[in-house]
Each structure stands twice: as structure tokens, then as C-alpha cells.
XYZ file of C-alpha atoms in Angstrom:
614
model
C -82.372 237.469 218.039
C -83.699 235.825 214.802
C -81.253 232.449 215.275
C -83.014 232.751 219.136
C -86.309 232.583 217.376
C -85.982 230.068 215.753
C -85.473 227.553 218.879
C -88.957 226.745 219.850
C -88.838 222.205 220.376
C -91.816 220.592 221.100
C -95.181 222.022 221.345
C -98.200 219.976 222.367
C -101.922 219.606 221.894
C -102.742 222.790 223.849
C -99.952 224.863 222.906
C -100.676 228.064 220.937
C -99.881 226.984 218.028
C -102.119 223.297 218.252
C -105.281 224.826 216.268
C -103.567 225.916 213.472
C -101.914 222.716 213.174
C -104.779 221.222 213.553
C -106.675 223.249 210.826
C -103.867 223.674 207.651
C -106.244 223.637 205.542
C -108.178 226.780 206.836
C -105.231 228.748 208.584
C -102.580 228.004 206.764
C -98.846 226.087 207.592
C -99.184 227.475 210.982
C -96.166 227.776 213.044
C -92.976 225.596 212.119
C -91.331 223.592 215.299
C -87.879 224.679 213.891
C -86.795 227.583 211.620
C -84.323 225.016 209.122
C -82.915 227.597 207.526
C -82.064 229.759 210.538
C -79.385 232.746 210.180
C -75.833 232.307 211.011
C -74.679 232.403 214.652
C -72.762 235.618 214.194
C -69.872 236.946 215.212
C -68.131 234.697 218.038
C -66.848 236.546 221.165
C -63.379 236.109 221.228
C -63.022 234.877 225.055
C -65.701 232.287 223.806
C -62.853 231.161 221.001
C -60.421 231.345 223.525
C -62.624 229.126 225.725
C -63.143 226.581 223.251
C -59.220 226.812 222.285
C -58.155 225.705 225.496
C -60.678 222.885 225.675
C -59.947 221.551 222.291
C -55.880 221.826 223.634
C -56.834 218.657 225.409
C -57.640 216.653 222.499
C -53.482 215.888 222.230
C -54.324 213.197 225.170
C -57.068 211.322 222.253
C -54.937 208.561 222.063
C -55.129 208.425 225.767
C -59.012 208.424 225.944
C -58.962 205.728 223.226
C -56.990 203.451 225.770
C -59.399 204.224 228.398
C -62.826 203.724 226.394
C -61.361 201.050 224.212
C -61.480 199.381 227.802
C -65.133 199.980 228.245
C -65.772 199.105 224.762
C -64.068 195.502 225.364
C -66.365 194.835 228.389
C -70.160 196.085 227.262
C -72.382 198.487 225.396
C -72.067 202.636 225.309
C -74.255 204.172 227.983
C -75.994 205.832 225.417
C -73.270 206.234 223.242
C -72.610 203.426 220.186
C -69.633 202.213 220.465
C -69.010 202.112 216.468
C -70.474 205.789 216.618
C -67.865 206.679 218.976
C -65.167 204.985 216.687
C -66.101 207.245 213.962
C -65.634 210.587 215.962
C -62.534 209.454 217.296
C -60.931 208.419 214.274
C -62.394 211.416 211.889
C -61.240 213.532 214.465
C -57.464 212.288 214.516
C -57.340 211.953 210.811
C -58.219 215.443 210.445
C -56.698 217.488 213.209
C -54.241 214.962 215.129
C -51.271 216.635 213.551
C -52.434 220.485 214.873
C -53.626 219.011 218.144
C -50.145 217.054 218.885
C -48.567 221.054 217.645
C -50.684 222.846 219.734
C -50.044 226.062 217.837
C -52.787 228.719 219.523
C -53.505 230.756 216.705
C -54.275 227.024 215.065
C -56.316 226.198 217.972
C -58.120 228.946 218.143
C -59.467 228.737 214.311
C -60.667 225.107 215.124
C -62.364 226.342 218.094
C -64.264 228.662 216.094
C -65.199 226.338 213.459
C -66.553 223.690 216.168
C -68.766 227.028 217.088
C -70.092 227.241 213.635
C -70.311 223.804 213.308
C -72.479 223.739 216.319
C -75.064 226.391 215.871
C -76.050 224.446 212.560
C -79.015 222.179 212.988
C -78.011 218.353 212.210
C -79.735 217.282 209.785
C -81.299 213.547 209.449
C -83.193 212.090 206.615
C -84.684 208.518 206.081
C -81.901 207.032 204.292
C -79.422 208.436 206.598
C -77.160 204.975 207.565
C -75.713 205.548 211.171
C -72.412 205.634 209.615
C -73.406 208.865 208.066
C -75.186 210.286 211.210
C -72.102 209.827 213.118
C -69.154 211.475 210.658
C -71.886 214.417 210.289
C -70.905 215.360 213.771
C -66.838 214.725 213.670
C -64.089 215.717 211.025
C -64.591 218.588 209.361
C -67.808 218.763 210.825
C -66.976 218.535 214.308
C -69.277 219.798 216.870
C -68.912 220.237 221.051
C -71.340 217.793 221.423
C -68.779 215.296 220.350
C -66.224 217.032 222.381
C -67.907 216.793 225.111
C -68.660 212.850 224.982
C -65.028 212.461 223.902
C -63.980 213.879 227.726
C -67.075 212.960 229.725
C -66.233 208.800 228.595
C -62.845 209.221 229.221
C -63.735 210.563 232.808
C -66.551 208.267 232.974
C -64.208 205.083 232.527
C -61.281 206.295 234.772
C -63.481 206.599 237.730
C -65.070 203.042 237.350
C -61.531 201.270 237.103
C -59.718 200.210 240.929
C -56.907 202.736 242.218
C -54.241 200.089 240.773
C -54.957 199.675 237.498
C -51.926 199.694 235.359
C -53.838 202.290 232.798
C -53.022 204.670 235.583
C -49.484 204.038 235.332
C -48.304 206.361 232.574
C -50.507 209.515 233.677
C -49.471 209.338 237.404
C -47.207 212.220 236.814
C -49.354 214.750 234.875
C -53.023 213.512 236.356
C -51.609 212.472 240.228
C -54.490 209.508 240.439
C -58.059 208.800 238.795
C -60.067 210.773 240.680
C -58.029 213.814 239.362
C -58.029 212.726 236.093
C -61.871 212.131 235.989
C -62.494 216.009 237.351
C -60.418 217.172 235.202
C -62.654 215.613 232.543
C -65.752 216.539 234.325
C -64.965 220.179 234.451
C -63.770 220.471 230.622
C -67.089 218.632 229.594
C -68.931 221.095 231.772
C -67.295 224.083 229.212
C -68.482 221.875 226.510
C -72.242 221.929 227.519
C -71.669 225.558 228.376
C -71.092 226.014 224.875
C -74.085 224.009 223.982
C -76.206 225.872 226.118
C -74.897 229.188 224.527
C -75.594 227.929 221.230
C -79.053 226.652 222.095
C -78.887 223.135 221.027
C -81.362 220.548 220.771
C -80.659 217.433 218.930
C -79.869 213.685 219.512
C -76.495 213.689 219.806
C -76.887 216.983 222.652
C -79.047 215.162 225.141
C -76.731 211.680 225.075
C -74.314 213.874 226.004
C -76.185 215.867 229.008
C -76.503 211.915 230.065
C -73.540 210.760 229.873
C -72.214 213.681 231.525
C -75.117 213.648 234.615
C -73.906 210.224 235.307
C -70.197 211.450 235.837
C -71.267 213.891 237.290
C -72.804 211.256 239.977
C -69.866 209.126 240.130
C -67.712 212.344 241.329
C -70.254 214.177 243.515
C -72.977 211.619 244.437
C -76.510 210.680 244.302
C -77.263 212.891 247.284
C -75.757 215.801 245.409
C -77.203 219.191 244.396
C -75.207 219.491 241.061
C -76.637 215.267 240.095
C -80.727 216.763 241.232
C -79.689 219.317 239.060
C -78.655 217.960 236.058
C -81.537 215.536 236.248
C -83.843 217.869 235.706
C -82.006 219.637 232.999
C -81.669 216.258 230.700
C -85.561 215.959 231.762
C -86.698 219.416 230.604
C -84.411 218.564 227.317
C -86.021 215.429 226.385
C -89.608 217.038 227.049
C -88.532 219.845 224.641
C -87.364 217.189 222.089
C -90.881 215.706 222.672
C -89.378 212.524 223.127
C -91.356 212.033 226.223
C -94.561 211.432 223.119
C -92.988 209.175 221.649
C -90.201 209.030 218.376
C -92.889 210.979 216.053
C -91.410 208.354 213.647
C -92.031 208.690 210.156
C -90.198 208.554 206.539
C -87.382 210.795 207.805
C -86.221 208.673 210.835
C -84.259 206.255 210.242
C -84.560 202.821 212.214
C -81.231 203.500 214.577
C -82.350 206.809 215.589
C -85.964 206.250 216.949
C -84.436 203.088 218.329
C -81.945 205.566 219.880
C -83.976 207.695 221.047
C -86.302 205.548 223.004
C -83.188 204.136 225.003
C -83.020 208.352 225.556
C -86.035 208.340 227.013
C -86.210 204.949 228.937
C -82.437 206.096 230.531
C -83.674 209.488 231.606
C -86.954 208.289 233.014
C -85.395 205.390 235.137
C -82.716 207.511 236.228
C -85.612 210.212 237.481
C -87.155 207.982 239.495
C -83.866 206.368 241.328
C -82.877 210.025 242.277
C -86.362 210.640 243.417
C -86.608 207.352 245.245
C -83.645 207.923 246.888
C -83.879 211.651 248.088
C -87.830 211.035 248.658
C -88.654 214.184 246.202
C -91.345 214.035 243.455
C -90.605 212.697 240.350
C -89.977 214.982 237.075
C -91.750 212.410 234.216
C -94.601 211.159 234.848
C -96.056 208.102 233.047
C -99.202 209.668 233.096
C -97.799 212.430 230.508
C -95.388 209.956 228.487
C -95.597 207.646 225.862
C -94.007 204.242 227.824
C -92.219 202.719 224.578
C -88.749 200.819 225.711
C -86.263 199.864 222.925
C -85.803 196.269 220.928
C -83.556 193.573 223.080
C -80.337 194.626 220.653
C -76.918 195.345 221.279
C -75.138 198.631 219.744
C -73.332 196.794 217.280
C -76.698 195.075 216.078
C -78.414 198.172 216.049
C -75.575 199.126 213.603
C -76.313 197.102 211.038
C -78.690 197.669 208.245
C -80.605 195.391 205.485
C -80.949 191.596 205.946
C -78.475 191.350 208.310
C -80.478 194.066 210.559
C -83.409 191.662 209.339
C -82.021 188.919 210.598
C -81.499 190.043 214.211
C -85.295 191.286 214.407
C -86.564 188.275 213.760
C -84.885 186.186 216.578
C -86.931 188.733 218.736
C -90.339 187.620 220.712
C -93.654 189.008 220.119
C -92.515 191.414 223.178
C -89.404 192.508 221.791
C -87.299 190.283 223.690
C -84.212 188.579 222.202
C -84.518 184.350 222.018
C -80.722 183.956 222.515
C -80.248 184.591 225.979
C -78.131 187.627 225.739
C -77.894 189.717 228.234
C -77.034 193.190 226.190
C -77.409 196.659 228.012
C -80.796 197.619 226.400
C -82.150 194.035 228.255
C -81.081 195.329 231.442
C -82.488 199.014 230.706
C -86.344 197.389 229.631
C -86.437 195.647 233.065
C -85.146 198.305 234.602
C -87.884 201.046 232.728
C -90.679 198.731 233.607
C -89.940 198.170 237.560
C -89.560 202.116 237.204
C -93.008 202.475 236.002
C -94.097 200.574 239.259
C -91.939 202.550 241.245
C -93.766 205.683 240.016
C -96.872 204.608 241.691
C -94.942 203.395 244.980
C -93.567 207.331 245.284
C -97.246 208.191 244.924
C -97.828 206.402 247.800
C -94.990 207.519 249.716
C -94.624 211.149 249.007
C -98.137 211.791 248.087
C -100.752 213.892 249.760
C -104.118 211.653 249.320
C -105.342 209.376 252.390
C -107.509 207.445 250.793
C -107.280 204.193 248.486
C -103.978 203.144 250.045
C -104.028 199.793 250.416
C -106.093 199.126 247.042
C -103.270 201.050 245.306
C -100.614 198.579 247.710
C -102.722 195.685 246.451
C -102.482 196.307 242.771
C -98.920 197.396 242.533
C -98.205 193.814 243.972
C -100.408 192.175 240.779
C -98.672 194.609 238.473
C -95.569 193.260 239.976
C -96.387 189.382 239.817
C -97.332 189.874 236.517
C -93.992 191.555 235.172
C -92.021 188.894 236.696
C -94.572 186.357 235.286
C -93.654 187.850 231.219
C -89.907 187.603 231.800
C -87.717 185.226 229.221
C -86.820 182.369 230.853
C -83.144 183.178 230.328
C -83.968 186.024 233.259
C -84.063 183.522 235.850
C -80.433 183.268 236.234
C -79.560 183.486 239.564
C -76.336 185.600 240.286
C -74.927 183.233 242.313
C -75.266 180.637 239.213
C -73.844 182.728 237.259
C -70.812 183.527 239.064
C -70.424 179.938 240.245
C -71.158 177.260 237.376
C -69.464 177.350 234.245
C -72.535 175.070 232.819
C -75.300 178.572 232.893
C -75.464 179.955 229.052
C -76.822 183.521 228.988
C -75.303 184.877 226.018
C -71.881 186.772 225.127
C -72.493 189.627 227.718
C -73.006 193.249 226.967
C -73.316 192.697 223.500
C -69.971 191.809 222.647
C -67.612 190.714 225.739
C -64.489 190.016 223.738
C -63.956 187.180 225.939
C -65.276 184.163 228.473
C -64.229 185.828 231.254
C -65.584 189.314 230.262
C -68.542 187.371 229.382
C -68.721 186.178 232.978
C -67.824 189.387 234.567
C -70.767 191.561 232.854
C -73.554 188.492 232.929
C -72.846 188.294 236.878
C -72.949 192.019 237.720
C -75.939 192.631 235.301
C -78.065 189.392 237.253
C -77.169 190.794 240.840
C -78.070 194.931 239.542
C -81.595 192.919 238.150
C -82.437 190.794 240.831
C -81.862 193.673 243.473
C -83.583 196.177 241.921
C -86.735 193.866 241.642
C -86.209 192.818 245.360
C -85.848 196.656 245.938
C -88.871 197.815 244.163
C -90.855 195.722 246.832
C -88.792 196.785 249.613
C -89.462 200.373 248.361
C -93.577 198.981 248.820
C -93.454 197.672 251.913
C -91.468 201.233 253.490
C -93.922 203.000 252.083
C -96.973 201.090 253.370
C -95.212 201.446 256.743
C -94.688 205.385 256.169
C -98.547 205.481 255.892
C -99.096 203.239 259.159
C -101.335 200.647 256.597
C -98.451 197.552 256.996
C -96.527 195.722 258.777
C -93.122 196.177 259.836
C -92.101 192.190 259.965
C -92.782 192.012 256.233
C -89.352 193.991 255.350
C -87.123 191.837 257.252
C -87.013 189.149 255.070
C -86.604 191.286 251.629
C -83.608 193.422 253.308
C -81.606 190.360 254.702
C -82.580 189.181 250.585
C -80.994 192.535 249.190
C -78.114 192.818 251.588
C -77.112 189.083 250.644
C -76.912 190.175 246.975
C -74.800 193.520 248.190
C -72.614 191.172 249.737
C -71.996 188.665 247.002
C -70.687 191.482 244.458
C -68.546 192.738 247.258
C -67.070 189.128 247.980
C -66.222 189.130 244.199
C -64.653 193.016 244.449
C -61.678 191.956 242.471
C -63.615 189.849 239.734
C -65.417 193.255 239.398
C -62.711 195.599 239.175
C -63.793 197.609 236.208
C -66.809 198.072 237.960
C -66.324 199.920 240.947
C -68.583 202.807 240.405
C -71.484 199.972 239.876
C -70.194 198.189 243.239
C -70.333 201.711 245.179
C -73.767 201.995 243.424
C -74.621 198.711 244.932
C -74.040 199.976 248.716
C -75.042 202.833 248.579
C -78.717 202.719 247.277
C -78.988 198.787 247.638
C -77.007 198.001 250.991
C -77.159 201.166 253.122
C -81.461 201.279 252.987
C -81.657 197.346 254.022
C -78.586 197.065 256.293
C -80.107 199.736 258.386
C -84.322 198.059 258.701
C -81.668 195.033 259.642
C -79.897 196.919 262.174
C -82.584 198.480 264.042
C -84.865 195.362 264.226
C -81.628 193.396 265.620
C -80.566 196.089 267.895
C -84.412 196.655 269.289
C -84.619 192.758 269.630
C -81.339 193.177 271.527
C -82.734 195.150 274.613
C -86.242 194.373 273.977
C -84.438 190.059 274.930
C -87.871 188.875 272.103
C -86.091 187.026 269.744
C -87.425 186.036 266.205
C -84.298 183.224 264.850
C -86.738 182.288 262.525
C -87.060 185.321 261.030
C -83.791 187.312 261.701
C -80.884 185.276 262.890
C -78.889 187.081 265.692
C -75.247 185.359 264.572
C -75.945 185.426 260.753
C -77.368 188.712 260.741
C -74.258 190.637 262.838
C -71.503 188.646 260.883
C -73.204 189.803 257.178
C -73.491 193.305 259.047
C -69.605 193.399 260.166
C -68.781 192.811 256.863
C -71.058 195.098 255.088
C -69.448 198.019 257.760
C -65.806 196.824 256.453
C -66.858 196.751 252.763
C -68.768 200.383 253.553
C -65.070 201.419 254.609
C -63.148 200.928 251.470
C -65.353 203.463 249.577
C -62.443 206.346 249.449
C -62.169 210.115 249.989
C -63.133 211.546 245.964
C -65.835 208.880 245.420
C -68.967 210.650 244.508
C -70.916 208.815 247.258
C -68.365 208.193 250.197
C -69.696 211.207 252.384
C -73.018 208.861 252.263
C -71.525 205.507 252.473
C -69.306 206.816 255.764
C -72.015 208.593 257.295
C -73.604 205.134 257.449
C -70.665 203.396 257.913
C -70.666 205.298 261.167
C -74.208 204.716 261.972
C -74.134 201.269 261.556
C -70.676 200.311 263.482
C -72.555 202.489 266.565
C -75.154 199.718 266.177
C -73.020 196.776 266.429
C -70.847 198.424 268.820
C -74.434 199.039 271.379
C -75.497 195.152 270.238
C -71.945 193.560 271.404
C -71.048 195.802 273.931
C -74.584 196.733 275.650
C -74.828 199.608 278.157
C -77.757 199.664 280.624
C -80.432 201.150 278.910
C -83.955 202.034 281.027
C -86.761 199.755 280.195
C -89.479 201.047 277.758
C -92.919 200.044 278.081
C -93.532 200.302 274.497
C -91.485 197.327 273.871
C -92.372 193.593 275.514
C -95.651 195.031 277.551
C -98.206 193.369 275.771
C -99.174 196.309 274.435
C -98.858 196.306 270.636
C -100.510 195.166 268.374
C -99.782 191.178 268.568
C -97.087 190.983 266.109
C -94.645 190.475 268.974
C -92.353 192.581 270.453
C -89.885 192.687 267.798
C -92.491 193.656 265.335
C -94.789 196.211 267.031
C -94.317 198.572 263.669
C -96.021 201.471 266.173
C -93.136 201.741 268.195
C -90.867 201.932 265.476
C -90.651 205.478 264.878
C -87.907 206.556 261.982
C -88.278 207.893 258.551
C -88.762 205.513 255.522
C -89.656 208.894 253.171
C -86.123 208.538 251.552
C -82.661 206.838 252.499
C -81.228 210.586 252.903
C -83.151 211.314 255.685
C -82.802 207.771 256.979
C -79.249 208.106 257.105
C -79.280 210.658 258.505
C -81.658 209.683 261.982
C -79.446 206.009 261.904
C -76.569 208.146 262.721
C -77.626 210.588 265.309
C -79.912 208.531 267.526
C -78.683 207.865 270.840
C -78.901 204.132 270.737
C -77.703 203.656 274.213
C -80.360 205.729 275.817
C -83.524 203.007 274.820
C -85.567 206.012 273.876
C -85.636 205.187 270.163
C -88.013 202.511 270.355
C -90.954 204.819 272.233
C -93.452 206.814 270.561
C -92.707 210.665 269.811
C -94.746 213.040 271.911
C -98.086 213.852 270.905
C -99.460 217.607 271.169
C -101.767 217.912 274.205
């Protein structure tokens, strides 16, 4: 119980131990966040040595995982993960126990496994001086913790499910793994052990919560957004980085070193944005709240700048604007994560309007998100207005060497073009997002969404038209469909299909011929998202909806005559845009996909009112 007590994390203002922090002078020290020099762990149960034996048996496949990340590594920036962190562990770790992992001796296996325990109930340790070259090989070697362990399995996973079905990687594990998917759950489930082990040891560092990331996003490539297991795991990386206090900010002082708060605000930035796409897309409250965090997001750097130290490290930060933006044009991971963390800032207050239970205000609230949004756009570098189609097309556009460090042009190309399609849907989202929800509360428009979804479906359909260019990517392309495409395809397919047997046409404003063709092909590109894909339950549930559509608009049966459509009724937007009589629910895309498929589109009742009581 007394290494227990000495796990307490964060403790704010009104906690019950703020006043005496507040008055050292008069009380005393008060209470300590962290007992440093708590007592050893203990004895270890021997099925937990066992455990942790048969985990650390797959370490003989490192030089595998090596191939595998050293194939991320080539394209872009760690996650959250450096990549010359990563380096370290993986070479420490082979220099020291390569030879007794490749032997596999148990009794061998078993002491490591208990000395990763040990190691891992010690605190790690930072100081000021602390280079990141030190942080990392105090986690690795000798010193070699689960943490590590865990982000050793959960990239190699993470990497395998991202590549295509063909890949030659796959090649030489076809026997002992059958395909990627199995390979990647495999990885999934030993990782899972590893944070088990974490868990038991009641850790709380750095290096713990970049794990719990990295592993939540595997965990969403192989299950899927919709998921219990992903909501899960959200929450638990939330309640982590709240118990870190890295929700208030770095608490930066002498002891930090640069890297680390640096670091840690890409922790925070990643776990917020990643809150509110889950609760955006399964139309649930968020967990962080601006309104209780400190909104900081990282310098435009790349890992390998962030690495450096002195003038060289000097060097970089002065190329960067007043706003922390980089004045080379390159487009690294952390300059996709700040646009990202500030659209998810708006997208905070566009749940409030959704999900939330106050009536009044709504449209002033509308209004101002709109000037809050013209305004971000406004303070954009001017190397952000790279269109995706520019950047896949022209050879002439210059926006930097990728990720970071794309080891060549066409790797260069490859990352620039997927990072300008993810940005510039995700800012066309975050309106479309606006405009659902002003419709959810009866206070807009319907006719204002048309033209943003055919926008976002276009930019779903360019990255699918380039599926092969992007074939390191797939996860991101799946990504793409499923919270991009499937939301806008269906606004598209409902207007067309109530335009259909409504015979009021807008061409102007949705073009019949256009709009089925980019449909067709969404439905086909919807249908090579495979059995074992974390999200192909979603994508084929509205694979199925929307093919029903199509089939109904190109092969019409008689369907009775409603009087809410055409009768000169509504409210004078026409009768393709008479937003009462469009009755489905723009809450979240779960439920969405859900009504697409199970409406009986041939019956014409869709488009009338539901019944009111009395």
C-alpha cells in the first residue's frame, strides 16, 4: 500500500491539498504530488513474470518491426513517437538482449521480464539538462521498461495495417502471420498485456500516455471509430493526461527540458483533437473541454528538429513567425496537428450547439463561430493555400520536404498531397458540422449544405482516384470515407433522391448527372474497404444505404404523392429545399447511418413530417 500512496498526479486549485500549497510558509511543505523516493514494487507474482515472459518472447521478430517502422519512418513524423527516440530503444534493446531474445531460453526470459517490472515501477526521472538522447536510453537497455515494449508492438501493428494487402513486406511473414490484419491483432493484443502491466504498476509519465495513444489509434484502425473498445480508450488517455495535469499547461520550469514540454503539448493537442472527432462522430459529449484547459499547440517543427539542441535548435526557432509557424513551407506533422487543434476548438462550440440542452442564443453562437472561423483561415501561412489538386498535379508547387523528412521527391509528393486533402476537408467539414447542427435545431437552412458536401465528397474522391499513389496510407484513405465521405454522400443522396420524385430540380445547385456518377463511384470505392478493417461494418452499412438510393433514383417505383413536397406549402425555399420536410438525424453520422439504411425509400413517406402527439 505505501508504493499505492504514493500515486496521487495532478491536483488543482480546489483540491485538498490547494491551501497548504498556497500557504508554505504558515502550514508547512504541504502535500507532495509524487512520493520520489517511493518503496520498491515488491515481490512480483509469478504468472505476472510469466506474462511478461511470453510478451517479451516476441521481441525475436525486432528486426521485423524495424522493417516495418523503418517504412513509416521513410515517409513522415512519429505519431507521437520521435522517430530518433524510437531508434534508440530499438537499438539499446538489440545490443543488449538480441542474443537471449533470438535463444529464447524461458528461464532467461523470464528474469528479463522481471527486470522490465522493476524497471517499470521506478519513476523516470527528468531534469533540465536532460538531452533527449538521454531521456530516451533511460527507458531501453538495461533500463528497459513496458512502456517501450508496448510502442515497440503497437508501431509495428500500427504500420502493417496502413500498408495495401500486396505489399511485398508481407511476403516473408505470410506463413507465420497468414495476412496484415492478423499480424496487426496480434500486435494489438500483446500491446494490450503491455498496458495491463502499466496499469498494474500504476504509471504516469510521458513516455506511458504516448503509448496509451499510439495504441487507441490501433486500436481504431482494427475495431473502428464506432467502436466501444476506441470510446473507451479515449477516455482513458483523457483521464491520464488530466492526471498528468497536462490539460494546465507544461508547468514548465528549470527541470523541463525544451523537447519534453514541446512533447507534451503535441500530447495534449493529439488527445484533445482526437476527443472531439470521436465525439463529433458518435454525437456524445466531449471529455476536454476548452473551458477547463490551457489551449497551447506545439512550435511548427519536425521530430528530427525538435531533436536537436544548441544553435542548431536556435537556428530552426528563428525561421518561425511571431505565431509559431515555420517560414519554409514545410508541411511537418505538428503543422497539420495546430490546424487541426484549432478547427477542434471551433468544433467544441459546434457540439454545444448540437448536443446541448440550452434554446436560447443559437443563432448568435452560429454567427460567431462563422467569424471565429473566417478569422482562422484569415492567420494561415500562405504556404496553406495549396490546393490538393495542385499539389498532386504540378510539379512547379514548393511546400517543403514533407513530413519532416520524406527521403525522397516522390515521398515528398505523396505526404504533401494527403496532408492538403486531410486539411482542406476537415476545414470544409467543420462548417458542414455548423450548418447540420443549425438544421438539428430547426434555426437554418437545409440548401446551405449542398454545396459544402458535393465540396467534401470531391476531395474524398480525389484521394480515392490516387488509391495507389497512396498506398501506405490506407488506414488515412478509409479514414477519409468513413468520417469525410459517408456524412456528405448521404445530405447528397437524399436531396437528389427527394428531387427525384418530388420532379423540382435545382442543376444549379446539385447536378442530377454529376452528382449520381461521383455517387456510383463513391459506392464502388465504399466496396473495397475489406472484412478486418476497423471501420468496414460502417463503410458497408452505408455502402448499402447508398446503392438502395441510386438503385430507387435509376430504377423508380411508383411512389404515392406527398403533399409535403411541391404543394406550395413550405417555406419558399423550393421544393427541394423545404428543410421542414426533411426529417432525419444530423445528431451524429452513427445514427445517420443508420436511418439512410433502413428507410423505405420506395414508399415516398420519408419526405413527410413525423406524427405529432394529439
Amino acid at each position: 500500500m505505501s508504493f499505492r500512496e504514493g500515486k496521487v498526479g495532478f491536483l488543482g486549485p480546489t483540491s485538498y491539498s490547494a491551501v497548504f500549497s498556497e500557504n508554505p510558509s504558515s502550514l508547512g511543505a504541504g502535500f507532495p504530488d509524487e512520493i520520489e523516493d517511493a518503496p520498491d514494487l515488491g515481490p512480483i507474482a509469478p504468472e505476472r513474470i510469466q506474462q511478461g515472459a511470453e510478451i517479451l518472447a516476441l521481441l525475436r521478430d525486432v528486426p521485423l518491426y524495424e522493417k516495418f517502422t523503418q517504412r513509416w519512418f521513410d515517409l513522415c513524423d512519429g505519431i507521437l513517437v520521435m522517430q530518433p527516440a524510437y531508434r534508440i530503444w530499438i537499438d539499446e534493446l538489440w545490443s543488449e538482449f538480441g542474443r537471449l531474445l533470438l535463444e529464447g531460453n524461458p528461464d532467461q526470459l523470464r528474469n528479463l521480464s522481471e527486470l522490465v517490472w522493476r524497471n517499470t515501477s521506478k519513476p523516470l526521472k527528468v531534469h533540465g539538462q536532460m538531452t533527449p538522447r538521454d531521456w530516451a536510453k533511460s527507458a531501453t537497455g538495461r533500463n528497459l521498461r513496458w512502456e517501450v515494449v508496448g510502442v515497440i508492438l503497437t508501431l509495428a501493428g500500427l504500420i502493417a495495417i496502413n500498408l495495401s494487402n500486396w505489399d511485398s513486406i508481407f511476403d516473408n511473414i505470410r506463413d507465420r502471420f497468414v495476412d496484415r490484419a492478423t499480424f496487426a491483432e496480434r500486435m494489438r493484443k500483446a500491446s494490450e498485456f503491455c498496458l495491463c502491466f502499466c496499469y498494474e504498476a500504476e504509471v504516469l509519465n510521458d513516455l506511458y500516455v504516448c503509448f496509451m495513444y499510439e495504441d487507441l489509434v490501433l486500436v481504431e484502425c482494427l475495431k473502428g471509430d464506432a467502436h466501444y473498445a476506441t470510446w473507451q480508450r479515449t477516455g482513458e488517455v483523457c483521464d491520464a493526461i488530466v492526471a498528468m495535469g497536462l490539460h494546465q499547461g507544461n508547468r514548465v520550469n528549470a527541470e523541463t527540458p525544451f523537447f519534453l514540454a514541446e512533447l507534451r503539448k503535441k500530447i495534449f493537442i493529439s488527445a484533445y483533437g482526437r476527443d472531439k472527432q470521436i465525439a463529433t462522430f458518435l454525437g456524445r459529449p466531449p471529455r476536454l473541454s476548452y473551458r477547463y484547459c490551457k489551449m497551447e499547440p506545439p512550435l511548427d517543427l519536425s521530430d528530427e528538429q525538435l531533436w536537436l539542441q544548441g544553435p542548431e535548435l536556435d537556428a530552426h526557432l528563428s525561421q518561425l513567425d511571431s505565431n509559431g509557424w515555420n517560414t519554409s513551407g514545410n508541411l511537418c506533422r505538428n503543422t497539420w496537428l495546430r490546424v487541426w487543434f484549432q478547427h477542434c476548438r471551433i468544433r467544441e462550440d459546434i457540439l454545444e450547439i448540437a448536443l446541448g440542452s440550452e434554446e436560447e442564443d443559437v443563432s448568435y453562437k452560429s454567427e460567431q463561430i462563422h467569424v471565429e472561423l473566417q478569422r482562422l483561415h484569415a492567420s494561415y501561412p500562405a504556404f496553406m493555400s495549396v490546393t490538393p489538386e495542385e499539389t498532386l498535379n504540378s510539379s512547379d508547387v514548393q511546400v517543403g520536404p514533407g513530413f519532416g523528412f520524406a527521403r525522397s521527391e516522390k515521398n515528398m509528393r505523396q505526404l504533401n498531397a494527403l496532408f492538403t486533402i486531410c486539411i482542406h476537408a476537415g476545414i470544409a467539414h467543420t462548417e458542414f458540422l455548423l450548418q447540420r447542427a443549425m438544421i438539428n435545431r430547426r434555426n437554418a437552412g437545409y440548401k446551405e449544405l449542398i454545396p459544402i458536401s458535393r465540396k467534401i465528397l470531391k476531395l474524398v474522391l480525389l484521394a480515392q482516384s490516387r488509391r495507389d499513389f497512396f498506398r501506405d496510407f490506407q488506414g488515412d484513405l478509409i479514414y477519409l470515407f468513413t468520417v469525410h465521405g459517408l456524412p456528405t454522400a448521404g445530405v447528397l443522396a437524399i436531396e437528389l433522391l427527394k428531387q427525384e420524385q418530388s420532379r423540382q430540380y435545382t442543376p444549379h445547385l446539385l447536378p442530377r448527372s454529376e452528382t449520381i456518377q461521383d455517387l456510383s463511384v463513391f459506392v464502388s470505392a465504399l466496396a473495397t474497404v475489406a472484412p478486418g478493417e476497423g471501420n468496414y461494418y460502417i463503410c458497408d452499412q452505408g455502402r448499402r444505404a447508398l446503392k438502395r438510393v441510386l438503385d430507387q433514383i435509376l430504377s423508380p417505383q411508383a411512389a404515392p404523392q406527398s403533399s409535403a413536397v411541391g404543394d406550395g406549402s413550405g417555406s419558399g425555399n423550393g421544393g427541394g429545399f423545404d428543410e421542414m420536410s426533411l426529417y432525419f438525424p444530423t445528431a451524429n453520422d452513427a445514427d445517420f447511418l443508420q436511418w439512410l439504411e433502413n428507410v423505405e425509400w420506395d414508399k415516398g413517406n420519408w419526405v413527410n413530417p413525423p406524427p405529432t402527439a394529439g
